Amino acid sequence: MQKLRPRWLAAPLLLAMPLAWAAQTAAVQDNIPKQALDATAAPTTMATLATVRPVTAKHAMVVSDQHLATEVGVDILKQGGNAIDAAVAVGYAQAVVNPCCGNIGGGGFMLVHLADGQNVFLDFREKAPLKASPTMYQDASGNVVPGRSTGTYLGVGVPGTVMGLDAALKKYGTMPLHKVIAPAIKLARDGFVLQQGDINVLNQRVKDFARYPNVAAIFLNHGKPFVAGERLRQPQLAHTLELIDKGGEKAFYHGDIARKVVAASQANGGLFTMQDFADYTVQWDKPISCGYRGYTVVSDPPPSSGGITICQILQILQPYPLGKWGYGSVKSIHYMAEAERRAFADRNTALGDPAFVHNPIDQLLSQHHADTLRATIQPDKATPSSEIKGDLGPVEGTNTTHYSVVDEHGNAVAVTYTINYLFGVGQIAGDTGFFLNNEMDDFTSKPGVPNSFGLIQGKANQIEPGKRPLSSMSPTIVLRDGKLFMVTGSPGGSTIISTTMESFINVAAFGMNMQQAVDAPRLHQQWYPDMVFVEPGLLTTKTQSALEAMGYKFKLVKSWGADEAILVNPHTGLLEGANDRRRPAGLAAGF
Ligand code: DON
């Protein structure tokens, strides 16, 4: 493998969990982000997998990990809105009914496939404040101060979601903002009944809610954790959304909302000024695309690493007859793990915000590079990660949300957006009612030193004023013969990349239906740590022994990710939607 940048470190990565989660996740003991450690998500056996079917619809479909948000999107589509209208409506609704992850206090990416064949990408990732600096998370002796980038106002990036949704609606939507934001306002004002799936998510940070009275007043029920069947009302968020409804993105970036966030930031040691909000911009860009056995995979460019890494993995895998070898076979697991290992080794310090650093995209995606990497895979032996040159691949935060929309005209939208940790920085500015992100933690806190997630990254992703942190989010659209085939994506930090890639390859190579592809136990290899993460049900005892004899080490993790996907069945023309079994509050629905 070609060395792209100086190596900062090549030692096994010990991934530290944020303190708030450590207790709940200690039982699982692993080095993987803890997305959707969901007590109600039953492990899938091969027998169960054989019987699962996607939800089908003739005309249009929405899949998200919160059922009420899905219903909002379907309603908009039924009223004649297009996929972009629905995606904006779901984006605002998710900010209310899925407050861990859906947001107006964070940022993300939208990938759009238009019925006329165009593919466009919208980057509304957060930006670093103008007063940010490369060493802002270090003390006077140059040591990274734990928690500074994750639990304080210093960790908050300038939110991009409101401007992103606004830009998408103005450019490709057909409905006024009032119409698409109205359902979110209603859900916030009237409240909604929490299901066990929602409670499982809230419970993961329930102890932190008590730390701040303005958070406790909303997310605790008279000081106690909410239980299933109770109603969560968010009148302050309703008011904030009403301001956006009346004043558009100006209300957020130039009005009272920005003023309140800036005031809270300044009162709590943060760096924000009104200039940060006034200067914020979103960016339309060209997506990344690559071929895999007749399919065209379209995904996101930097500042995400997702599209490039997914394409690298697929280009390495392309010649191998995975379908013949079979899902879960020794050979498939071996080659998938080795392809991931090599692509992840590349992904780290070469990539960063394209407004600040050059990303060697053509080189990473060249056929020559894929051939070179493939040639280093040994047929019967795991390659120790220490033998692969590159810079240490990061492991990132664990909570985010992805949703997919297809309308009856053939437009498709894939959105992944996030506040990074579950409930972001865990703080709400004054009475704004929404959680702020801690996305700044995705930057390099110090080259060679792991941040709170064990991220060890390089200079390309160092903090600079106005820069966007490198992401793994991967909203992805797949085409076949130029026609829409699949819309997919997931939360899960660095595992987003393998989860999204596997949701596609499970269909394209292993012949699964969309629900099977999303539900199937996953594997993840990210160079370091030098082990393969697997969900229960993937390995038989025999397969595991055979792979261990080849040098593999496995770490069993209960579950990760929440892939929300739609497939257009080329034979029937029907839309096939799959809500990930790991998110029981989610829903695929259409008409
Ligand atoms: O942008 C990123 O890659 C991370 N901030 C995403 C965090 C994430 O996916 C957490 N998800 N479950």
Coordinates of C-alpha atoms and ligand atoms in Angstrom, one line a residue:
M1 CA 0.0 0.0 0.0
Q2 CA 1.2 3.4 -0.9
K3 CA 2.1 5.6 2.0
L4 CA 0.1 8.8 1.6
R5 CA 1.2 10.9 4.5
P6 CA 3.6 10.6 7.4
R7 CA 2.5 8.0 9.9
W8 CA 1.6 9.3 13.2
L9 CA 1.3 6.0 14.9
A10 CA 0.9 2.4 14.2
A11 CA -0.1 0.8 17.5
P12 CA -3.2 -1.1 18.3
L13 CA -6.1 1.2 19.0
L14 CA -7.8 1.0 22.4
L15 CA -11.1 2.6 21.9
A16 CA -12.3 4.4 25.0
M17 CA -16.1 4.9 25.3
P18 CA -17.5 8.1 26.5
L19 CA -18.0 7.9 30.2
A20 CA -21.8 8.2 30.0
W21 CA -22.0 5.0 28.0
A22 CA -19.2 3.0 29.6
A23 CA -21.4 1.6 32.3
Q24 CA -24.1 0.4 30.0
T25 CA -21.8 -1.0 27.5
A26 CA -19.3 -2.6 29.8
A27 CA -21.1 -5.9 29.5
V28 CA -20.3 -6.0 25.9
Q29 CA -16.6 -5.1 26.2
D30 CA -15.5 -4.3 22.8
N31 CA -13.8 -1.7 20.7
I32 CA -16.7 -0.8 18.6
P33 CA -19.1 2.2 18.8
K34 CA -22.2 1.3 20.7
Q35 CA -24.9 2.3 18.2
A36 CA -28.3 0.8 19.0
L37 CA -27.4 -1.5 21.7
D38 CA -31.0 -2.3 21.9
A39 CA -32.4 -4.8 24.3
T40 CA -35.3 -5.4 22.1
A41 CA -33.3 -6.1 19.0
A42 CA -33.3 -9.9 18.9
P43 CA -30.3 -11.6 17.4
T44 CA -31.0 -12.9 14.0
T45 CA -30.4 -16.6 13.2
M46 CA -30.0 -17.8 9.7
A47 CA -33.4 -19.5 10.0
T48 CA -35.1 -16.2 10.9
L49 CA -33.2 -14.4 8.2
A50 CA -34.5 -16.8 5.6
T51 CA -38.1 -15.7 6.3
V52 CA -37.8 -12.0 6.5
R53 CA -39.3 -9.8 3.8
P54 CA -39.2 -6.1 3.0
V55 CA -42.3 -3.9 3.1
T56 CA -43.4 -3.3 -0.5
A57 CA -45.0 -0.3 -2.1
K58 CA -45.9 0.6 -5.7
H59 CA -45.2 4.3 -5.9
A60 CA -43.2 5.9 -3.1
M61 CA -41.6 5.0 0.2
V62 CA -39.9 6.3 3.3
V63 CA -37.7 4.4 5.7
S64 CA -36.4 5.9 8.9
D65 CA -35.5 4.7 12.4
Q66 CA -38.5 6.4 14.0
H67 CA -42.0 5.5 12.8
L68 CA -43.6 8.9 13.3
A69 CA -40.9 10.5 11.2
T70 CA -41.5 7.9 8.5
E71 CA -45.2 8.7 8.6
V72 CA -44.6 12.4 8.2
G73 CA -42.6 11.7 5.1
V74 CA -45.2 9.4 3.6
D75 CA -47.9 12.0 4.3
I76 CA -45.9 14.7 2.4
L77 CA -45.5 12.3 -0.5
K78 CA -49.2 11.5 -0.5
Q79 CA -50.0 15.2 -0.7
G80 CA -48.0 15.4 -3.9
G81 CA -44.6 16.4 -2.5
N82 CA -41.5 15.0 -4.1
A83 CA -38.7 13.1 -2.4
I84 CA -36.9 16.3 -1.4
D85 CA -40.0 17.8 0.2
A86 CA -40.4 14.5 2.1
A87 CA -36.8 14.4 3.1
V88 CA -36.9 17.9 4.5
A89 CA -40.1 17.1 6.4
V90 CA -38.5 13.9 7.8
G91 CA -35.4 15.8 8.7
Y92 CA -37.4 18.2 10.9
A93 CA -39.6 15.5 12.3
Q94 CA -36.6 13.4 13.3
A95 CA -35.3 16.4 15.2
V96 CA -38.4 16.1 17.4
V97 CA -39.1 12.3 17.6
N98 CA -35.6 11.0 17.5
P99 CA -33.8 13.7 19.6
C100 CA -30.7 11.6 20.2
C101 CA -29.7 11.8 16.5
G102 CA -32.2 13.7 14.4
N103 CA -31.4 17.3 14.9
I104 CA -31.3 21.0 14.1
G105 CA -28.2 21.3 16.3
G106 CA -25.9 19.3 14.1
G107 CA -25.2 18.6 10.5
G108 CA -24.9 16.0 7.8
F109 CA -25.1 15.0 4.2
M110 CA -27.8 14.6 1.6
L111 CA -27.4 12.6 -1.6
V112 CA -30.1 13.2 -4.3
H113 CA -30.8 11.1 -7.4
L114 CA -33.1 13.1 -9.6
A115 CA -35.5 11.4 -11.9
D116 CA -33.7 13.0 -14.9
G117 CA -30.6 11.0 -13.9
Q118 CA -28.6 13.7 -12.2
N119 CA -26.9 12.9 -8.9
V120 CA -26.1 15.7 -6.5
F121 CA -24.6 16.0 -3.1
L122 CA -25.3 18.5 -0.4
D123 CA -22.8 19.0 2.4
F124 CA -24.3 20.6 5.5
R125 CA -21.6 19.3 7.9
E126 CA -20.8 21.5 10.9
K127 CA -17.9 23.9 10.8
A128 CA -15.3 24.7 13.4
P129 CA -15.8 28.1 15.1
L130 CA -13.7 31.0 13.8
K131 CA -11.7 31.1 17.0
A132 CA -10.9 27.3 16.9
S133 CA -7.3 26.2 16.8
P134 CA -5.4 23.0 16.2
T135 CA -4.4 22.7 19.9
M136 CA -7.7 23.8 21.5
Y137 CA -8.2 20.5 23.3
Q138 CA -4.7 20.4 24.7
D139 CA -3.5 21.8 28.0
A140 CA -0.4 24.0 28.5
S141 CA 1.8 20.9 28.4
G142 CA 0.3 19.7 25.1
N143 CA -1.8 16.9 26.7
V144 CA -5.3 16.3 25.3
V145 CA -7.8 17.2 28.1
P146 CA -10.4 14.4 28.3
G147 CA -13.9 15.5 27.7
R148 CA -13.1 18.9 26.4
S149 CA -14.1 18.1 22.8
T150 CA -17.1 16.0 23.8
G151 CA -18.8 17.4 26.9
T152 CA -18.2 21.1 26.7
Y153 CA -19.2 24.0 24.5
L154 CA -15.7 23.8 23.0
G155 CA -16.9 20.6 21.3
V156 CA -19.8 22.3 19.4
G157 CA -19.4 23.0 15.7
V158 CA -21.6 25.5 13.9
P159 CA -24.8 23.6 13.1
G160 CA -25.6 23.1 9.5
T161 CA -28.9 21.2 9.4
V162 CA -31.3 24.2 9.1
M163 CA -29.4 25.7 6.2
G164 CA -29.0 22.3 4.6
L165 CA -32.6 21.5 4.7
D166 CA -33.4 25.0 3.5
A167 CA -31.0 24.8 0.6
A168 CA -32.4 21.4 -0.5
L169 CA -36.0 22.5 -0.3
K170 CA -35.3 25.7 -2.3
K171 CA -33.3 24.0 -5.0
Y172 CA -35.3 20.8 -5.6
G173 CA -38.4 20.9 -3.4
T174 CA -41.9 21.9 -4.6
M175 CA -43.5 22.8 -1.2
P176 CA -43.1 25.8 1.0
L177 CA -41.2 25.4 4.2
H178 CA -44.4 26.0 6.2
K179 CA -45.9 22.8 4.9
V180 CA -43.0 20.5 5.5
I181 CA -42.0 21.9 8.9
A182 CA -45.6 21.9 10.2
P183 CA -45.8 18.2 11.2
A184 CA -42.6 18.6 13.3
I185 CA -44.0 21.6 15.1
K186 CA -47.1 19.7 15.9
L187 CA -45.2 16.7 17.2
A188 CA -43.1 18.9 19.4
R189 CA -46.0 20.9 20.7
D190 CA -48.6 18.1 21.2
G191 CA -45.9 15.6 22.1
F192 CA -45.8 11.9 21.0
V193 CA -46.1 8.6 22.8
L194 CA -42.8 6.9 23.4
Q195 CA -42.4 3.3 22.4
Q196 CA -40.0 0.9 24.1
G197 CA -37.6 1.5 21.2
D198 CA -37.5 5.2 21.9
I199 CA -37.0 4.5 25.6
N200 CA -34.1 2.3 25.0
V201 CA -32.4 5.2 23.3
L202 CA -33.3 7.8 25.9
N203 CA -32.1 5.5 28.7
Q204 CA -28.6 5.4 27.3
R205 CA -28.0 9.0 28.6
V206 CA -30.7 9.4 31.1
K207 CA -28.2 10.1 33.9
D208 CA -26.7 13.0 32.0
F209 CA -30.1 14.6 31.5
A210 CA -30.2 15.4 35.3
R211 CA -27.0 17.5 35.1
Y212 CA -28.7 20.5 33.4
P213 CA -32.0 21.8 34.6
N214 CA -33.1 22.9 31.1
V215 CA -32.4 19.4 29.8
A216 CA -34.0 17.6 32.7
A217 CA -37.2 19.7 32.4
I218 CA -37.7 18.2 28.9
F219 CA -36.1 14.8 28.9
L220 CA -37.0 13.6 32.4
N221 CA -40.6 13.2 33.5
H222 CA -40.7 15.1 36.8
G223 CA -37.1 14.0 37.5
K224 CA -37.7 10.4 36.5
P225 CA -36.8 8.5 33.3
F226 CA -39.7 8.3 30.8
V227 CA -41.2 4.9 30.3
A228 CA -43.0 3.4 27.3
G229 CA -46.5 4.8 26.8
E230 CA -45.7 8.2 28.3
R231 CA -45.8 11.4 26.2
L232 CA -42.8 13.5 25.4
R233 CA -43.7 17.1 24.8
Q234 CA -41.1 19.7 23.7
P235 CA -42.8 23.2 23.7
Q236 CA -39.5 25.0 23.6
L237 CA -38.4 23.1 20.5
A238 CA -41.9 23.8 19.0
H239 CA -41.2 27.5 19.5
T240 CA -37.8 27.3 17.9
L241 CA -39.2 25.5 14.9
E242 CA -41.9 28.1 14.6
L243 CA -39.3 30.8 14.5
I244 CA -37.6 28.8 11.6
D245 CA -41.0 28.4 10.0
K246 CA -41.6 32.2 10.0
G247 CA -38.1 33.4 9.4
G248 CA -36.4 30.6 7.4
E249 CA -32.8 29.9 7.9
K250 CA -32.2 33.6 8.7
A251 CA -34.1 33.0 12.0
F252 CA -31.5 30.4 12.9
Y253 CA -28.3 32.0 11.7
H254 CA -29.0 35.7 12.2
G255 CA -31.8 35.8 14.7
D256 CA -32.7 34.8 18.2
I257 CA -31.8 31.2 17.9
A258 CA -28.1 32.0 17.0
R259 CA -28.1 34.7 19.7
K260 CA -29.2 32.2 22.4
V261 CA -26.6 29.6 21.3
V262 CA -23.8 32.2 21.2
A263 CA -24.9 33.5 24.7
A264 CA -24.9 30.0 26.1
S265 CA -21.5 29.2 24.5
Q266 CA -19.9 32.4 25.8
A267 CA -21.3 31.8 29.3
N268 CA -19.9 28.3 29.3
G269 CA -16.4 28.7 28.0
G270 CA -17.2 28.2 24.3
L271 CA -15.9 30.1 21.3
F272 CA -19.0 31.1 19.3
T273 CA -19.7 34.6 18.2
M274 CA -22.5 35.7 15.9
Q275 CA -20.0 35.8 13.1
D276 CA -19.7 32.0 13.2
F277 CA -23.4 31.7 12.4
A278 CA -23.3 34.6 9.8
D279 CA -20.4 32.9 8.0
Y280 CA -21.9 29.4 7.9
T281 CA -22.4 28.0 4.4
V282 CA -23.5 24.7 2.9
Q283 CA -21.9 23.2 -0.2
W284 CA -23.3 21.5 -3.3
D285 CA -20.8 19.0 -4.7
K286 CA -20.3 16.1 -7.1
P287 CA -20.7 12.7 -5.5
I288 CA -18.1 9.9 -5.5
S289 CA -19.1 7.1 -7.8
C290 CA -17.6 3.7 -8.8
G291 CA -18.7 0.5 -10.5
Y292 CA -19.3 -2.9 -9.0
R293 CA -20.3 -5.8 -11.3
G294 CA -22.7 -3.7 -13.5
Y295 CA -23.9 -1.5 -10.6
T296 CA -23.0 2.1 -10.2
V297 CA -22.5 3.1 -6.6
V298 CA -22.9 6.8 -5.8
S299 CA -21.9 8.1 -2.4
D300 CA -20.6 11.1 -0.6
P301 CA -17.2 12.8 -1.2
P302 CA -15.0 14.5 1.5
P303 CA -15.5 15.9 4.1
S304 CA -16.8 12.3 4.4
S305 CA -14.5 9.4 4.0
G306 CA -17.6 7.2 3.4
G307 CA -17.9 7.2 -0.4
I308 CA -14.2 6.8 -1.1
T309 CA -13.8 3.9 1.4
I310 CA -16.9 2.1 0.2
C311 CA -15.7 2.4 -3.3
Q312 CA -12.2 1.2 -2.5
I313 CA -13.6 -1.9 -0.7
L314 CA -15.9 -2.7 -3.6
Q315 CA -13.2 -2.2 -6.2
I316 CA -10.9 -4.6 -4.3
L317 CA -13.7 -7.2 -4.0
Q318 CA -15.0 -6.9 -7.5
P319 CA -13.3 -9.9 -9.1
Y320 CA -14.0 -12.3 -6.3
P321 CA -17.0 -14.7 -6.8
L322 CA -18.6 -13.9 -3.4
G323 CA -22.0 -15.2 -4.5
K324 CA -20.5 -18.5 -5.3
W325 CA -18.7 -18.7 -2.0
G326 CA -21.8 -17.6 -0.1
Y327 CA -22.6 -15.3 2.7
G328 CA -20.8 -16.2 5.9
S329 CA -18.4 -18.6 4.2
V330 CA -14.7 -18.7 5.1
K331 CA -13.7 -17.2 1.8
S332 CA -16.2 -14.4 1.7
I333 CA -15.4 -13.3 5.2
H334 CA -11.6 -13.5 4.5
Y335 CA -11.7 -11.4 1.4
M336 CA -14.2 -8.9 2.8
A337 CA -12.2 -8.4 5.9
E338 CA -9.0 -8.0 3.9
A339 CA -10.5 -5.5 1.5
E340 CA -11.9 -3.5 4.5
R341 CA -8.5 -3.7 6.3
R342 CA -6.7 -2.2 3.3
A343 CA -9.3 0.5 2.5
F344 CA -9.5 1.6 6.1
A345 CA -5.7 1.8 6.3
D346 CA -5.9 4.4 3.5
R347 CA -8.8 6.3 4.8
N348 CA -7.2 8.2 7.7
T349 CA -4.8 11.0 7.2
A350 CA -5.2 11.4 3.5
L351 CA -8.7 12.9 3.8
G352 CA -10.1 16.1 5.2
D353 CA -12.3 19.0 4.4
P354 CA -11.7 19.7 0.7
A355 CA -11.9 23.4 1.3
F356 CA -8.7 23.1 3.3
V357 CA -6.8 20.0 2.1
H358 CA -6.2 18.2 -1.1
N359 CA -7.9 14.8 -1.1
P360 CA -6.1 12.3 -3.5
I361 CA -9.5 10.9 -4.7
D362 CA -8.4 9.9 -8.2
Q363 CA -5.4 8.0 -6.9
L364 CA -7.3 6.2 -4.1
L365 CA -10.1 5.2 -6.6
S366 CA -7.8 4.2 -9.5
Q367 CA -8.0 0.7 -10.8
H368 CA -4.2 0.5 -10.4
H369 CA -4.6 1.2 -6.6
A370 CA -7.3 -1.4 -6.2
D371 CA -5.2 -4.0 -8.1
T372 CA -2.1 -3.2 -6.0
L373 CA -4.0 -3.6 -2.8
R374 CA -5.7 -6.8 -3.9
A375 CA -2.4 -8.3 -4.9
T376 CA -1.3 -8.2 -1.3
I377 CA -4.1 -10.4 -0.1
Q378 CA -3.0 -13.9 0.7
P379 CA -5.5 -16.6 -0.2
D380 CA -5.2 -18.6 3.0
K381 CA -3.9 -16.2 5.6
A382 CA -5.0 -13.0 7.4
T383 CA -2.6 -10.2 6.8
P384 CA -1.5 -8.7 10.1
S385 CA -2.5 -5.0 10.2
S386 CA 1.1 -4.1 11.1
E387 CA 2.2 -5.3 7.7
I388 CA -0.1 -2.7 6.0
K389 CA 1.3 0.7 5.6
G390 CA -0.9 3.7 6.0
D391 CA -2.1 5.8 8.8
L392 CA -4.3 4.6 11.6
G393 CA -7.9 4.4 10.7
P394 CA -10.2 6.2 13.1
V395 CA -13.1 4.9 15.0
E396 CA -15.8 7.5 15.4
G397 CA -18.8 8.4 17.4
T398 CA -21.8 6.3 17.8
N399 CA -25.0 8.0 17.2
T400 CA -26.5 9.5 14.1
T401 CA -29.5 8.7 11.9
H402 CA -30.0 7.7 8.3
Y403 CA -33.2 7.8 6.3
S404 CA -34.1 7.0 2.7
V405 CA -36.9 8.3 0.5
V406 CA -38.1 7.5 -3.0
D407 CA -41.0 9.3 -4.7
E408 CA -43.3 8.2 -7.5
H409 CA -41.4 10.3 -10.1
G410 CA -38.2 8.3 -9.5
N411 CA -36.4 10.9 -7.3
A412 CA -34.5 9.4 -4.4
V413 CA -32.9 11.0 -1.4
A414 CA -30.5 9.5 1.1
V415 CA -29.8 11.6 4.2
T416 CA -27.4 10.8 7.1
Y417 CA -27.2 13.6 9.8
T418 CA -25.9 13.6 13.3
I419 CA -25.0 15.4 16.5
N420 CA -22.2 12.9 16.9
Y421 CA -22.7 11.3 20.4
L422 CA -26.1 10.2 21.4
F423 CA -27.8 13.5 22.3
G424 CA -24.6 15.3 21.2
V425 CA -22.8 17.4 23.8
G426 CA -25.8 16.7 26.1
Q427 CA -26.5 20.4 26.5
I428 CA -29.2 22.7 25.2
A429 CA -28.7 26.4 24.9
G430 CA -31.2 28.2 27.1
D431 CA -34.7 27.6 26.1
T432 CA -34.0 26.7 22.5
G433 CA -35.1 23.1 23.1
F434 CA -32.6 21.3 20.9
F435 CA -29.4 19.4 21.7
L436 CA -26.1 20.8 20.4
N437 CA -23.6 18.6 18.6
N438 CA -20.1 17.6 19.8
E439 CA -19.0 17.1 16.2
M440 CA -15.7 18.9 16.9
D441 CA -14.5 15.6 18.4
D442 CA -14.3 14.2 14.9
F443 CA -11.3 16.4 14.3
T444 CA -7.7 15.4 15.2
S445 CA -7.3 16.6 18.8
K446 CA -3.6 16.0 18.5
P447 CA -1.8 14.0 15.9
G448 CA -1.0 10.6 17.2
V449 CA -3.1 10.9 20.4
P450 CA -6.5 9.2 20.6
N451 CA -9.5 11.4 21.4
S452 CA -12.3 10.1 23.6
F453 CA -13.3 7.5 21.0
G454 CA -9.8 6.4 20.5
L455 CA -9.5 8.4 17.3
I456 CA -6.0 8.7 16.1
Q457 CA -5.8 11.0 13.1
G458 CA -3.5 13.2 11.2
K459 CA -2.9 16.7 10.1
A460 CA -5.3 16.6 7.1
N461 CA -8.0 16.6 9.7
Q462 CA -6.5 19.0 12.2
I463 CA -8.8 21.8 13.6
E464 CA -8.8 25.0 11.7
P465 CA -11.2 27.9 11.9
G466 CA -14.2 27.4 9.7
K467 CA -13.2 23.8 8.7
R468 CA -15.5 20.8 8.7
P469 CA -14.3 17.6 10.5
L470 CA -13.8 14.4 8.6
S471 CA -16.8 12.1 8.7
S472 CA -17.7 8.5 8.0
M473 CA -21.3 9.1 7.2
S474 CA -22.2 7.5 3.8
P475 CA -25.6 8.2 2.4
T476 CA -25.5 6.0 -0.7
I477 CA -27.5 5.4 -3.9
V478 CA -26.9 2.5 -6.3
L479 CA -28.0 2.5 -9.9
R480 CA -28.3 -0.4 -12.3
D481 CA -28.3 0.4 -16.1
G482 CA -28.7 4.1 -15.1
K483 CA -31.9 3.3 -13.1
L484 CA -32.4 3.7 -9.4
F485 CA -31.7 0.4 -7.7
M486 CA -31.0 1.1 -4.0
V487 CA -31.0 3.9 -1.4
T488 CA -29.1 3.0 1.8
G489 CA -27.0 4.3 4.7
S490 CA -26.6 3.9 8.4
P491 CA -25.3 5.4 11.7
G492 CA -22.4 3.9 13.5
G493 CA -19.2 5.9 13.2
S494 CA -16.5 4.1 11.2
T495 CA -18.8 1.0 11.1
I496 CA -21.2 3.1 8.9
I497 CA -18.8 2.3 6.0
S498 CA -18.9 -1.5 6.3
T499 CA -22.6 -1.5 7.3
T500 CA -23.6 0.5 4.2
M501 CA -21.3 -1.5 1.9
E502 CA -22.7 -4.8 3.3
S503 CA -26.3 -3.7 2.8
F504 CA -25.5 -3.5 -0.9
I505 CA -23.3 -6.5 -1.3
N506 CA -25.7 -8.7 0.6
V507 CA -28.1 -8.0 -2.3
A508 CA -25.7 -7.7 -5.2
A509 CA -23.4 -10.6 -4.4
F510 CA -25.4 -12.8 -2.0
G511 CA -28.8 -12.5 -3.5
M512 CA -30.6 -11.4 -0.4
N513 CA -33.8 -9.3 -0.4
M514 CA -33.5 -5.8 1.1
Q515 CA -34.8 -6.8 4.6
Q516 CA -32.4 -9.8 4.8
A517 CA -29.5 -7.6 3.6
V518 CA -30.2 -5.0 6.4
D519 CA -30.9 -7.6 9.1
A520 CA -28.0 -10.0 8.3
P521 CA -25.3 -10.2 11.0
R522 CA -22.5 -7.9 10.0
L523 CA -18.7 -7.9 10.0
H524 CA -16.3 -5.0 10.4
Q525 CA -12.6 -4.7 10.0
Q526 CA -11.0 -1.3 10.2
W527 CA -7.3 -2.0 10.1
Y528 CA -6.7 -1.3 13.8
P529 CA -7.5 -2.9 16.1
D530 CA -6.3 -5.9 14.3
M531 CA -9.5 -8.0 14.7
V532 CA -12.7 -8.6 12.9
F533 CA -15.9 -7.4 14.7
V534 CA -18.8 -9.7 14.1
E535 CA -22.4 -9.8 15.2
P536 CA -23.9 -13.0 16.7
G537 CA -25.1 -15.4 14.0
L538 CA -22.5 -14.7 11.3
L539 CA -19.9 -17.4 12.2
T540 CA -20.6 -21.0 12.7
T541 CA -18.1 -22.8 15.0
K542 CA -16.6 -24.4 12.0
T543 CA -16.2 -21.2 10.1
Q544 CA -14.7 -19.5 13.1
S545 CA -12.1 -22.2 13.7
A546 CA -11.1 -22.2 10.0
L547 CA -10.7 -18.4 10.0
E548 CA -8.8 -18.5 13.4
A549 CA -6.4 -21.0 11.9
M550 CA -5.7 -18.4 9.2
G551 CA -4.8 -15.9 11.8
Y552 CA -8.0 -14.0 12.4
K553 CA -9.1 -12.7 15.8
F554 CA -12.8 -12.1 16.3
K555 CA -14.7 -9.8 18.7
L556 CA -18.3 -10.6 19.1
V557 CA -20.5 -7.4 19.5
K558 CA -24.2 -7.6 20.1
S559 CA -25.2 -5.2 17.4
W560 CA -24.3 -2.0 15.6
G561 CA -25.7 0.3 13.0
A562 CA -29.2 1.0 11.8
D563 CA -29.4 0.7 8.1
E564 CA -32.6 2.2 6.6
A565 CA -32.8 1.1 3.0
I566 CA -35.0 1.0 -0.1
L567 CA -34.6 -1.2 -3.1
V568 CA -36.3 -0.9 -6.5
N569 CA -36.9 -4.4 -7.5
P570 CA -35.9 -4.6 -11.2
H571 CA -38.2 -7.5 -11.9
T572 CA -41.4 -6.2 -10.3
G573 CA -40.7 -2.5 -10.2
L574 CA -41.9 -2.5 -6.6
L575 CA -40.2 -0.5 -3.9
E576 CA -38.9 -2.7 -1.1
G577 CA -38.2 -1.0 2.1
A578 CA -36.3 -2.3 5.1
N579 CA -36.2 -0.8 8.6
D580 CA -33.2 -2.3 10.4
R581 CA -34.4 -4.9 13.0
R582 CA -31.8 -3.2 15.4
R583 CA -34.1 -0.1 15.6
P584 CA -37.5 -1.4 16.6
A585 CA -39.0 2.1 16.7
G586 CA -38.3 2.5 13.0
L587 CA -40.6 1.9 10.1
A588 CA -40.6 1.3 6.3
A589 CA -43.8 2.6 4.8
G590 CA -45.1 3.7 1.4
F591 CA -48.1 3.5 -1.0
Ligands
DON1 O1 -19.5 12.0 11.1 C1 -19.2 11.0 11.6 O2 -18.6 10.1 11.1 C2 -19.6 10.8 13.1 N1 -19.7 12.0 13.8 C3 -20.8 10.0 13.0 C4 -21.2 9.6 14.4 C5 -22.0 8.4 14.2 O3 -22.3 7.8 13.3 C6 -22.6 7.9 15.4 N2 -23.5 6.9 15.1 N3 -24.0 6.1 15.4

